[in-house]
Coordinates of N, CA and C in Angstrom, one line a residue:
Chain A
A1 N 0.8 -1.2 0.0 CA 0.0 0.0 0.0 C 0.9 1.2 0.0
Q2 N 0.4 2.3 -0.5 CA 1.1 3.6 -0.5 C 0.2 4.7 -0.1
S3 N 0.7 5.7 0.6 CA -0.1 6.8 1.0 C 0.7 8.0 1.2
V4 N 0.1 9.2 1.2 CA 0.8 10.5 1.3 C 0.0 11.3 2.3
A5 N 0.7 12.0 3.1 CA 0.0 13.0 4.1 C 0.6 14.4 3.9
Q6 N -0.3 15.3 3.7 CA 0.1 16.7 3.7 C -0.7 17.3 4.9
P7 N 0.0 17.5 6.0 CA -0.6 17.9 7.3 C -1.2 19.3 7.3
E8 N -0.8 20.1 6.4 CA -1.3 21.5 6.4 C -2.3 21.8 5.2
D9 N -3.5 22.2 5.6 CA -4.4 22.6 4.5 C -4.0 23.8 3.8
Q10 N -3.4 24.8 4.6 CA -3.0 26.0 4.0 C -1.7 26.5 4.7
V11 N -0.8 27.1 3.9 CA 0.4 27.7 4.4 C 0.4 29.2 4.0
N12 N 0.6 30.1 4.9 CA 0.7 31.5 4.6 C 2.1 32.0 4.9
V13 N 2.7 32.7 3.9 CA 4.0 33.2 4.1 C 4.1 34.6 3.4
A14 N 5.0 35.5 3.9 CA 5.1 36.8 3.3 C 6.1 36.7 2.1
E15 N 5.9 37.5 1.2 CA 6.8 37.5 0.0 C 8.2 37.8 0.4
G16 N 9.1 37.1 -0.1 CA 10.5 37.2 0.2 C 11.0 36.3 1.3
N17 N 10.1 35.8 2.1 CA 10.4 34.8 3.1 C 10.6 33.4 2.6
P18 N 11.3 32.5 3.3 CA 11.4 31.1 2.8 C 10.1 30.4 3.1
L19 N 9.8 29.4 2.3 CA 8.5 28.7 2.5 C 8.8 27.2 2.5
T20 N 8.0 26.5 3.3 CA 8.1 25.0 3.4 C 6.7 24.5 3.3
V21 N 6.5 23.5 2.4 CA 5.2 22.8 2.4 C 5.5 21.3 2.7
K22 N 4.9 20.8 3.7 CA 5.3 19.5 4.3 C 4.6 18.3 3.6
C23 N 5.3 17.2 3.5 CA 4.8 16.0 3.0 C 5.4 14.8 3.6
T24 N 4.7 13.8 4.1 CA 5.2 12.6 4.5 C 4.5 11.4 3.8
Y25 N 5.2 10.3 3.7 CA 4.7 9.2 2.8 C 4.8 7.9 3.5
S26 N 4.1 6.9 3.0 CA 4.2 5.6 3.5 C 4.1 4.6 2.3
V27 N 5.2 3.9 2.1 CA 5.2 2.8 1.1 C 5.9 1.6 1.6
S28 N 5.6 0.5 1.1 CA 6.3 -0.7 1.5 C 7.6 -1.0 0.8
G29 N 7.9 -0.3 -0.2 CA 9.1 -0.4 -1.0 C 9.8 0.9 -1.1
N30 N 10.7 1.0 -2.0 CA 11.4 2.3 -2.3 C 10.4 3.3 -2.9
P31 N 10.4 4.5 -2.5 CA 9.5 5.5 -3.0 C 10.0 6.3 -4.2
Y32 N 9.2 6.6 -5.1 CA 9.4 7.6 -6.1 C 8.5 8.8 -5.6
L33 N 9.0 10.0 -5.5 CA 8.2 11.1 -4.9 C 8.2 12.3 -5.8
F34 N 7.0 12.9 -5.8 CA 6.8 14.0 -6.8 C 6.1 15.2 -6.1
W35 N 6.3 16.4 -6.6 CA 5.4 17.5 -6.3 C 4.8 18.1 -7.6
Y36 N 3.5 18.4 -7.5 CA 2.8 19.0 -8.6 C 2.1 20.3 -8.0
V37 N 1.9 21.2 -8.9 CA 1.3 22.5 -8.6 C 0.1 22.8 -9.4
Q38 N -0.9 23.3 -8.8 CA -2.2 23.7 -9.6 C -2.4 25.2 -9.4
Y39 N -2.2 26.0 -10.4 CA -2.5 27.4 -10.3 C -4.0 27.6 -10.6
P40 N -4.5 28.7 -10.1 CA -5.9 28.9 -10.3 C -6.3 28.9 -11.8
N41 N -7.4 28.1 -12.1 CA -7.9 27.9 -13.4 C -6.9 27.4 -14.4
R42 N -6.0 26.6 -13.9 CA -5.0 25.9 -14.8 C -4.8 24.5 -14.4
G43 N -4.3 23.7 -15.2 CA -4.2 22.3 -14.9 C -3.0 22.0 -14.0
L44 N -2.9 20.8 -13.5 CA -1.8 20.4 -12.7 C -0.5 20.4 -13.5
Q45 N 0.6 20.9 -12.9 CA 1.9 20.9 -13.5 C 2.9 20.2 -12.7
F46 N 3.8 19.5 -13.3 CA 4.9 18.8 -12.6 C 5.9 19.9 -12.1
L47 N 6.4 19.7 -10.9 CA 7.4 20.6 -10.3 C 8.7 19.9 -10.2
L48 N 8.8 18.8 -9.6 CA 10.0 18.1 -9.4 C 9.7 16.6 -8.9
K49 N 10.8 15.8 -9.0 CA 10.6 14.4 -8.6 C 11.9 13.9 -8.0
Y50 N 11.8 12.9 -7.1 CA 12.9 12.2 -6.6 C 12.7 10.7 -7.0
I51 N 13.7 10.2 -7.7 CA 13.7 8.8 -8.1 C 14.8 8.0 -7.3
T52 N 16.0 8.5 -7.4 CA 17.1 8.0 -6.8 C 18.2 9.0 -6.8
G53 N 19.3 8.8 -6.0 CA 20.4 9.7 -6.1 C 20.4 10.7 -5.0
D54 N 20.8 11.9 -5.3 CA 21.0 13.0 -4.4 C 19.6 13.3 -3.7
N55 N 19.7 13.4 -2.4 CA 18.4 13.6 -1.6 C 17.8 15.0 -1.8
L56 N 18.6 16.0 -2.3 CA 18.1 17.3 -2.5 C 17.8 17.4 -4.0
V57 N 16.5 17.6 -4.3 CA 16.1 17.7 -5.7 C 15.7 19.1 -6.1
K58 N 16.2 19.6 -7.2 CA 15.8 20.9 -7.6 C 14.8 20.8 -8.8
G59 N 13.8 21.7 -8.8 CA 12.8 21.7 -9.8 C 12.5 23.0 -10.4
S60 N 11.3 23.1 -11.0 CA 10.9 24.4 -11.7 C 10.7 25.5 -10.7
Y61 N 10.8 26.7 -11.2 CA 10.4 28.0 -10.5 C 11.2 28.2 -9.2
G62 N 12.4 27.6 -9.1 CA 13.2 27.8 -7.9 C 12.9 26.9 -6.7
F63 N 11.9 26.0 -6.9 CA 11.6 25.1 -5.9 C 12.6 23.9 -5.7
E64 N 12.7 23.4 -4.5 CA 13.5 22.2 -4.2 C 12.8 21.4 -3.2
A65 N 13.2 20.1 -3.1 CA 12.6 19.3 -2.1 C 13.7 18.3 -1.6
E66 N 13.6 18.0 -0.3 CA 14.6 17.1 0.3 C 14.0 15.8 0.7
F67 N 14.5 14.7 0.2 CA 14.1 13.3 0.5 C 14.8 12.9 1.8
N68 N 14.0 12.6 2.8 CA 14.5 12.1 4.1 C 13.9 10.8 4.4
K69 N 14.8 9.7 4.2 CA 14.3 8.4 4.3 C 13.9 8.0 5.7
S70 N 14.7 8.5 6.7 CA 14.5 8.1 8.1 C 13.2 8.7 8.6
Q71 N 12.8 9.9 8.1 CA 11.6 10.6 8.6 C 10.5 10.4 7.6
T72 N 10.7 9.6 6.5 CA 9.7 9.4 5.4 C 9.1 10.7 5.0
S73 N 9.9 11.7 4.7 CA 9.4 13.0 4.4 C 10.0 13.5 3.0
F74 N 9.3 14.4 2.4 CA 9.7 15.0 1.1 C 9.1 16.4 1.1
H75 N 9.6 17.3 2.0 CA 9.1 18.6 2.1 C 9.6 19.5 0.9
L76 N 8.6 20.3 0.5 CA 8.9 21.3 -0.6 C 9.4 22.6 0.0
K77 N 10.4 23.2 -0.6 CA 11.0 24.4 -0.1 C 11.3 25.4 -1.2
K78 N 11.4 26.7 -0.8 CA 11.8 27.7 -1.7 C 12.4 28.8 -0.8
P79 N 13.6 29.3 -1.1 CA 14.3 30.2 -0.3 C 13.6 31.6 -0.1
S80 N 12.9 32.0 -1.2 CA 12.3 33.3 -1.2 C 11.0 33.2 -2.0
A81 N 9.9 33.4 -1.3 CA 8.6 33.2 -1.9 C 8.2 34.4 -2.7
L82 N 7.4 34.1 -3.8 CA 6.9 35.2 -4.7 C 5.3 35.1 -4.6
V83 N 4.7 36.2 -4.8 CA 3.2 36.2 -4.8 C 2.7 35.3 -5.8
S84 N 3.4 35.2 -6.9 CA 3.0 34.3 -8.0 C 3.1 32.8 -7.7
D85 N 3.7 32.5 -6.5 CA 3.8 31.1 -6.1 C 2.5 30.6 -5.4
S86 N 1.6 31.5 -5.2 CA 0.3 31.2 -4.6 C -0.4 30.2 -5.4
A87 N -0.7 29.0 -4.9 CA -1.3 28.0 -5.7 C -1.6 26.8 -4.7
L88 N -2.1 25.7 -5.3 CA -2.4 24.5 -4.6 C -1.3 23.5 -4.9
Y89 N -0.7 22.9 -3.9 CA 0.5 22.0 -4.1 C 0.1 20.6 -3.7
F90 N 0.5 19.7 -4.5 CA 0.2 18.3 -4.2 C 1.5 17.5 -4.2
C91 N 1.6 16.7 -3.2 CA 2.7 15.7 -3.1 C 2.2 14.3 -3.6
A92 N 3.0 13.5 -4.2 CA 2.6 12.2 -4.7 C 3.7 11.2 -4.5
V93 N 3.3 10.0 -4.4 CA 4.2 8.9 -4.2 C 3.8 7.7 -5.1
I94 N 4.8 6.9 -5.4 CA 4.6 5.6 -6.1 C 5.7 4.7 -5.6
M95 N 5.4 3.4 -5.5 CA 6.5 2.5 -5.1 C 7.3 2.2 -6.4
D96 N 8.5 1.7 -6.2 CA 9.3 1.4 -7.3 C 8.9 0.1 -8.0
T97 N 8.0 -0.7 -7.3 CA 7.5 -1.9 -7.9 C 6.0 -1.9 -7.6
G98 N 5.3 -2.8 -8.3 CA 3.9 -3.0 -8.0 C 3.0 -2.0 -8.7
R99 N 2.0 -1.5 -8.0 CA 1.0 -0.5 -8.6 C 1.7 0.7 -9.2
R100 N 1.4 1.1 -10.4 CA 2.1 2.1 -11.1 C 1.4 3.4 -11.2
A101 N 0.3 3.6 -10.5 CA -0.4 4.9 -10.5 C 0.0 5.7 -9.3
L102 N 0.2 7.0 -9.4 CA 0.6 7.8 -8.3 C -0.5 8.0 -7.3
T103 N -0.2 8.0 -6.1 CA -1.1 8.3 -5.0 C -0.8 9.7 -4.6
F104 N -1.8 10.6 -4.6 CA -1.6 12.0 -4.3 C -2.1 12.3 -2.8
G105 N -1.5 13.3 -2.3 CA -1.9 13.9 -1.0 C -3.1 14.8 -1.2
S106 N -3.7 15.3 -0.1 CA -4.9 16.1 -0.2 C -4.7 17.5 -0.6
G107 N -3.4 17.9 -0.7 CA -3.1 19.2 -1.2 C -2.9 20.2 -0.1
T108 N -2.0 21.2 -0.4 CA -1.8 22.3 0.5 C -1.9 23.6 -0.2
R109 N -2.7 24.5 0.2 CA -2.9 25.8 -0.4 C -1.8 26.7 0.1
L110 N -1.0 27.3 -0.8 CA 0.1 28.2 -0.4 C -0.4 29.6 -0.7
Q111 N -0.4 30.5 0.2 CA -0.8 31.9 0.1 C 0.4 32.7 0.4
V112 N 0.9 33.5 -0.6 CA 2.0 34.4 -0.4 C 1.5 35.8 -0.4
Q113 N 1.7 36.5 0.7 CA 1.2 37.8 0.9 C 2.3 38.8 0.5
P114 N 1.8 39.9 -0.2 CA 2.8 40.9 -0.7 C 3.3 41.7 0.5
Chain Q
G1 N -0.9 16.1 -30.7 CA -1.1 17.5 -30.1 C -0.1 17.8 -29.1
A2 N -0.1 19.0 -28.6 CA 1.0 19.5 -27.7 C 0.8 19.0 -26.3
G3 N -0.5 18.8 -25.9 CA -0.7 18.4 -24.6 C -1.9 17.4 -24.5
V4 N -2.3 17.0 -23.3 CA -3.4 16.1 -23.1 C -4.7 16.9 -23.2
S5 N -5.5 16.4 -24.1 CA -6.8 17.1 -24.4 C -8.0 16.3 -23.8
Q6 N -8.9 17.1 -23.1 CA -10.1 16.4 -22.5 C -11.3 17.2 -23.0
S7 N -12.3 16.4 -23.2 CA -13.6 16.9 -23.7 C -14.8 16.2 -23.1
P8 N -15.9 16.8 -22.8 CA -16.0 18.3 -22.8 C -15.3 18.9 -21.6
S9 N -15.2 20.2 -21.7 CA -14.6 20.9 -20.5 C -15.5 21.0 -19.4
N10 N -16.8 21.1 -19.7 CA -17.9 21.2 -18.7 C -19.0 20.3 -19.2
K11 N -19.6 19.6 -18.2 CA -20.8 18.7 -18.5 C -21.8 18.8 -17.4
V12 N -23.0 19.2 -17.7 CA -24.1 19.3 -16.7 C -25.1 18.2 -17.2
T13 N -25.4 17.3 -16.2 CA -26.4 16.3 -16.5 C -27.4 16.1 -15.4
E14 N -28.4 15.4 -15.7 CA -29.4 15.1 -14.7 C -29.1 13.7 -14.0
K15 N -29.4 13.7 -12.8 CA -29.3 12.4 -12.0 C -29.9 11.3 -12.8
G16 N -29.1 10.2 -12.9 CA -29.7 9.0 -13.5 C -29.2 8.8 -15.0
K17 N -28.7 9.9 -15.6 CA -28.3 9.9 -16.9 C -26.8 9.3 -17.0
D18 N -26.5 8.8 -18.2 CA -25.1 8.3 -18.4 C -24.3 9.4 -19.0
V19 N -23.0 9.5 -18.7 CA -22.1 10.5 -19.3 C -20.8 9.8 -19.8
E20 N -20.2 10.3 -20.9 CA -18.9 9.9 -21.4 C -18.0 11.0 -21.4
L21 N -16.8 10.8 -20.8 CA -15.8 11.8 -20.8 C -14.6 11.3 -21.6
R22 N -14.0 12.2 -22.4 CA -13.0 11.7 -23.4 C -11.6 12.3 -23.0
C23 N -10.6 11.5 -23.3 CA -9.2 12.0 -23.0 C -8.4 11.6 -24.2
D24 N -7.7 12.6 -24.8 CA -6.7 12.3 -25.9 C -5.3 12.6 -25.3
P25 N -4.5 11.6 -25.1 CA -3.2 11.8 -24.5 C -2.2 12.3 -25.4
I26 N -1.0 12.6 -24.9 CA 0.1 13.1 -25.7 C 0.5 11.9 -26.6
S27 N 0.7 12.2 -27.9 CA 1.1 11.2 -28.8 C 2.4 10.4 -28.4
G28 N 2.3 9.1 -28.4 CA 3.4 8.3 -28.0 C 3.5 7.9 -26.5
H29 N 2.6 8.6 -25.7 CA 2.6 8.2 -24.3 C 1.9 6.9 -24.1
T30 N 2.6 5.9 -23.4 CA 2.0 4.6 -23.3 C 1.1 4.5 -22.0
A31 N 1.3 5.3 -21.1 CA 0.5 5.3 -19.8 C -0.6 6.3 -19.8
L32 N -1.8 6.0 -19.3 CA -2.9 6.9 -19.2 C -3.6 6.7 -17.9
Y33 N -3.9 7.8 -17.3 CA -4.5 7.7 -15.9 C -5.8 8.6 -15.9
W34 N -6.7 8.2 -15.1 CA -7.9 9.0 -14.7 C -7.9 9.2 -13.2
Y35 N -8.1 10.5 -12.9 CA -8.2 10.9 -11.5 C -9.5 11.7 -11.3
R36 N -9.9 11.8 -10.1 CA -11.1 12.7 -9.8 C -10.7 13.6 -8.7
Q37 N -11.1 14.9 -8.9 CA -10.8 15.9 -7.9 C -12.1 16.6 -7.5
S38 N -12.5 16.3 -6.2 CA -13.7 16.9 -5.7 C -13.4 18.2 -5.0
L39 N -14.4 19.1 -4.9 CA -14.1 20.4 -4.3 C -13.5 20.3 -2.9
G40 N -12.3 20.9 -2.8 CA -11.7 20.9 -1.5 C -11.0 19.6 -1.2
Q41 N -11.0 18.6 -2.1 CA -10.3 17.3 -1.9 C -9.1 17.2 -2.7
G42 N -8.3 16.1 -2.4 CA -7.2 15.8 -3.2 C -7.6 15.1 -4.5
L43 N -6.6 14.5 -5.1 CA -6.8 13.7 -6.3 C -7.1 12.2 -5.9
E44 N -8.2 11.7 -6.4 CA -8.6 10.3 -6.2 C -8.3 9.5 -7.4
F45 N -7.5 8.5 -7.3 CA -7.1 7.6 -8.4 C -8.3 6.8 -8.8
L46 N -8.6 6.7 -10.1 CA -9.7 5.9 -10.7 C -9.2 4.7 -11.4
I47 N -8.4 4.9 -12.5 CA -8.0 3.8 -13.3 C -6.7 4.2 -14.1
Y48 N -5.9 3.1 -14.4 CA -4.6 3.3 -15.0 C -4.5 2.3 -16.2
F49 N -4.1 2.8 -17.3 CA -3.8 2.0 -18.5 C -2.3 2.1 -18.8
Q50 N -1.6 0.9 -19.1 CA -0.2 0.9 -19.5 C -0.1 0.0 -20.6
G51 N 0.2 0.5 -21.8 CA 0.4 -0.3 -23.0 C -0.8 -1.3 -23.2
N52 N -0.4 -2.5 -23.5 CA -1.4 -3.6 -23.7 C -1.7 -4.4 -22.5
S53 N -1.2 -3.9 -21.3 CA -1.5 -4.7 -20.1 C -2.9 -4.4 -19.6
A54 N -3.4 -5.3 -18.8 CA -4.7 -5.2 -18.2 C -4.7 -3.9 -17.4
P55 N -5.8 -3.1 -17.5 CA -5.8 -1.8 -16.7 C -5.9 -2.1 -15.2
D56 N -5.4 -1.2 -14.5 CA -5.6 -1.2 -13.0 C -6.9 -0.4 -12.7
K57 N -7.9 -1.2 -12.3 CA -9.2 -0.6 -12.1 C -9.5 -0.4 -10.6
S58 N -8.5 -0.6 -9.8 CA -8.7 -0.6 -8.3 C -9.3 0.6 -7.7
G59 N -9.2 1.7 -8.4 CA -9.7 3.0 -7.9 C -11.2 3.3 -8.3
L60 N -11.8 2.6 -9.1 CA -13.1 2.9 -9.6 C -14.1 2.7 -8.4
P61 N -14.9 3.7 -8.1 CA -15.7 3.7 -6.8 C -16.9 2.8 -6.9
S62 N -17.4 2.5 -8.0 CA -18.5 1.5 -8.1 C -18.6 1.0 -9.5
D63 N -19.4 0.0 -9.7 CA -19.6 -0.6 -11.0 C -20.3 0.3 -12.0
R64 N -20.7 1.4 -11.6 CA -21.3 2.4 -12.5 C -20.2 3.1 -13.4
F65 N -19.0 3.0 -12.9 CA -17.8 3.6 -13.6 C -17.1 2.5 -14.4
S66 N -16.7 2.9 -15.6 CA -15.9 2.1 -16.5 C -15.1 2.9 -17.4
A67 N -14.0 2.4 -18.0 CA -13.2 3.1 -18.9 C -12.6 2.2 -19.9
E68 N -12.3 2.7 -21.1 CA -11.6 1.9 -22.1 C -10.6 2.8 -22.8
R69 N -9.7 2.2 -23.4 CA -8.7 2.9 -24.1 C -8.5 2.2 -25.4
T70 N -8.9 2.8 -26.5 CA -8.9 2.2 -27.8 C -7.6 2.5 -28.6
G71 N -7.0 1.4 -29.1 CA -5.8 1.5 -29.9 C -4.6 2.1 -29.2
G72 N -4.6 2.0 -27.9 CA -3.5 2.5 -27.1 C -3.4 4.0 -27.1
S73 N -4.5 4.7 -27.5 CA -4.5 6.1 -27.5 C -5.7 6.8 -26.7
V74 N -6.7 7.1 -27.4 CA -7.8 7.8 -26.8 C -8.5 6.9 -25.7
S75 N -8.9 7.6 -24.6 CA -9.6 6.9 -23.6 C -11.0 7.6 -23.3
T76 N -12.0 6.7 -23.0 CA -13.3 7.2 -22.6 C -13.6 6.7 -21.2
L77 N -14.0 7.6 -20.3 CA -14.5 7.2 -19.0 C -16.0 7.4 -19.0
T78 N -16.7 6.3 -18.7 CA -18.2 6.3 -18.7 C -18.7 6.2 -17.3
I79 N -19.7 7.0 -17.0 CA -20.4 6.9 -15.7 C -21.8 6.7 -16.0
Q80 N -22.3 5.5 -15.6 CA -23.7 5.2 -15.8 C -24.6 5.6 -14.6
R81 N -25.8 6.0 -14.9 CA -26.8 6.3 -13.8 C -26.2 7.3 -12.8
T82 N -25.7 8.4 -13.3 CA -25.0 9.4 -12.5 C -25.8 9.8 -11.2
Q83 N -25.0 10.0 -10.2 CA -25.5 10.4 -8.9 C -24.9 11.8 -8.6
Q84 N -25.5 12.5 -7.7 CA -25.0 13.9 -7.3 C -23.6 13.8 -6.7
E85 N -23.3 12.7 -6.0 CA -21.9 12.6 -5.5 C -20.8 12.3 -6.5
D86 N -21.3 12.1 -7.8 CA -20.3 12.0 -8.9 C -19.8 13.3 -9.4
S87 N -20.4 14.4 -8.9 CA -20.0 15.8 -9.3 C -18.6 16.0 -8.9
A88 N -17.7 16.4 -9.8 CA -16.3 16.6 -9.5 C -15.6 17.0 -10.8
V89 N -14.3 17.3 -10.7 CA -13.5 17.5 -11.9 C -12.8 16.2 -12.2
Y90 N -12.9 15.7 -13.4 CA -12.3 14.4 -13.8 C -11.1 14.8 -14.6
L91 N -9.9 14.3 -14.1 CA -8.6 14.7 -14.7 C -8.0 13.4 -15.4
C92 N -7.5 13.7 -16.6 CA -6.8 12.6 -17.3 C -5.3 13.1 -17.4
A93 N -4.4 12.1 -17.3 CA -3.0 12.3 -17.4 C -2.4 11.2 -18.3
S94 N -1.2 11.6 -18.9 CA -0.5 10.5 -19.6 C 1.0 10.7 -19.3
S95 N 1.8 9.6 -19.5 CA 3.2 9.7 -19.3 C 3.9 8.8 -20.3
S96 N 5.2 9.1 -20.6 CA 5.9 8.3 -21.5 C 6.7 7.1 -20.9
R97 N 6.9 7.2 -19.6 CA 7.6 6.2 -18.8 C 9.0 6.0 -19.4
A98 N 9.6 7.0 -20.0 CA 10.9 6.9 -20.6 C 11.7 8.1 -20.4
G99 N 13.0 8.0 -20.4 CA 14.0 9.1 -20.4 C 13.8 10.0 -19.2
T100 N 14.0 11.3 -19.4 CA 13.9 12.2 -18.3 C 12.5 12.5 -17.9
D101 N 11.5 12.1 -18.7 CA 10.1 12.2 -18.4 C 9.6 11.0 -17.7
Y102 N 10.5 10.1 -17.2 CA 10.1 8.8 -16.6 C 9.2 9.2 -15.4
E103 N 8.0 8.6 -15.4 CA 7.0 8.7 -14.3 C 6.5 10.2 -14.2
K104 N 6.8 11.0 -15.1 CA 6.3 12.4 -15.0 C 4.9 12.4 -15.7
L105 N 3.9 12.8 -15.0 CA 2.5 12.9 -15.6 C 2.2 14.3 -16.2
F106 N 1.6 14.2 -17.3 CA 1.2 15.5 -18.0 C -0.4 15.4 -17.9
F107 N -0.9 16.5 -17.3 CA -2.4 16.5 -17.0 C -3.1 17.3 -18.1
G108 N -4.3 16.9 -18.3 CA -5.3 17.7 -19.1 C -5.9 18.7 -18.2
S109 N -6.7 19.6 -18.8 CA -7.4 20.6 -18.0 C -8.6 20.1 -17.3
G110 N -9.0 18.9 -17.6 CA -10.1 18.3 -16.8 C -11.5 18.6 -17.4
T111 N -12.4 17.7 -17.0 CA -13.9 17.9 -17.3 C -14.6 18.1 -16.0
Q112 N -15.2 19.3 -15.9 CA -16.1 19.6 -14.7 C -17.4 19.0 -14.9
L113 N -17.7 17.9 -14.1 CA -19.0 17.3 -14.2 C -19.9 17.7 -13.1
S114 N -21.1 18.2 -13.4 CA -22.1 18.6 -12.5 C -23.4 17.8 -12.7
V115 N -23.8 17.1 -11.6 CA -25.0 16.2 -11.7 C -26.1 16.9 -10.9
L116 N -27.2 17.2 -11.5 CA -28.2 18.0 -10.9 C -29.3 17.0 -10.3

């Protein structure tokens, strides 16, 4: 079985400040981890992924995420938030074997205030 | 086409009617997925097609839901005898499962289904 938890429904941050959107996962094998973003009135877009290798993954729009196996976490981070980062963010997981469809978290709404 | 195309973009139907939602994936993508996004909820997995393999139907919520993928390309999600709780945005995604796009899903804009 595989599952993802995003413990925060909403994260508020001031423009220019660092942001973190939390994600923890549960899989019985090795995880492949993803972040997707959904801007208002637009489709879901891929941000970044962790398959293997370096635990710090860099993605689109200056975002990065750190895979922490011991804490089963994959938190999304950005050093300096922009108002345009305001959107709905989804973490997703898939095992390296078995079922091949991503399991998504419930989403976290990021609100960046000017 | 350049991206995943879904039609219709909006569908309003009466309770008890059948509906068909269409997805045209990116050319060459072997994997196709259907998800459902209800207001304020995350993405709920419905069904997954990969090449010629038997589809993973484990996410379909009831036997009123079915999907097919013809010729390894276009997919149709059918909901029979629609209920109000079926109201949601139905999202289709495809992936190439190859190269740098391995496991990267490309999503369509979705079909907003409203059951009155």
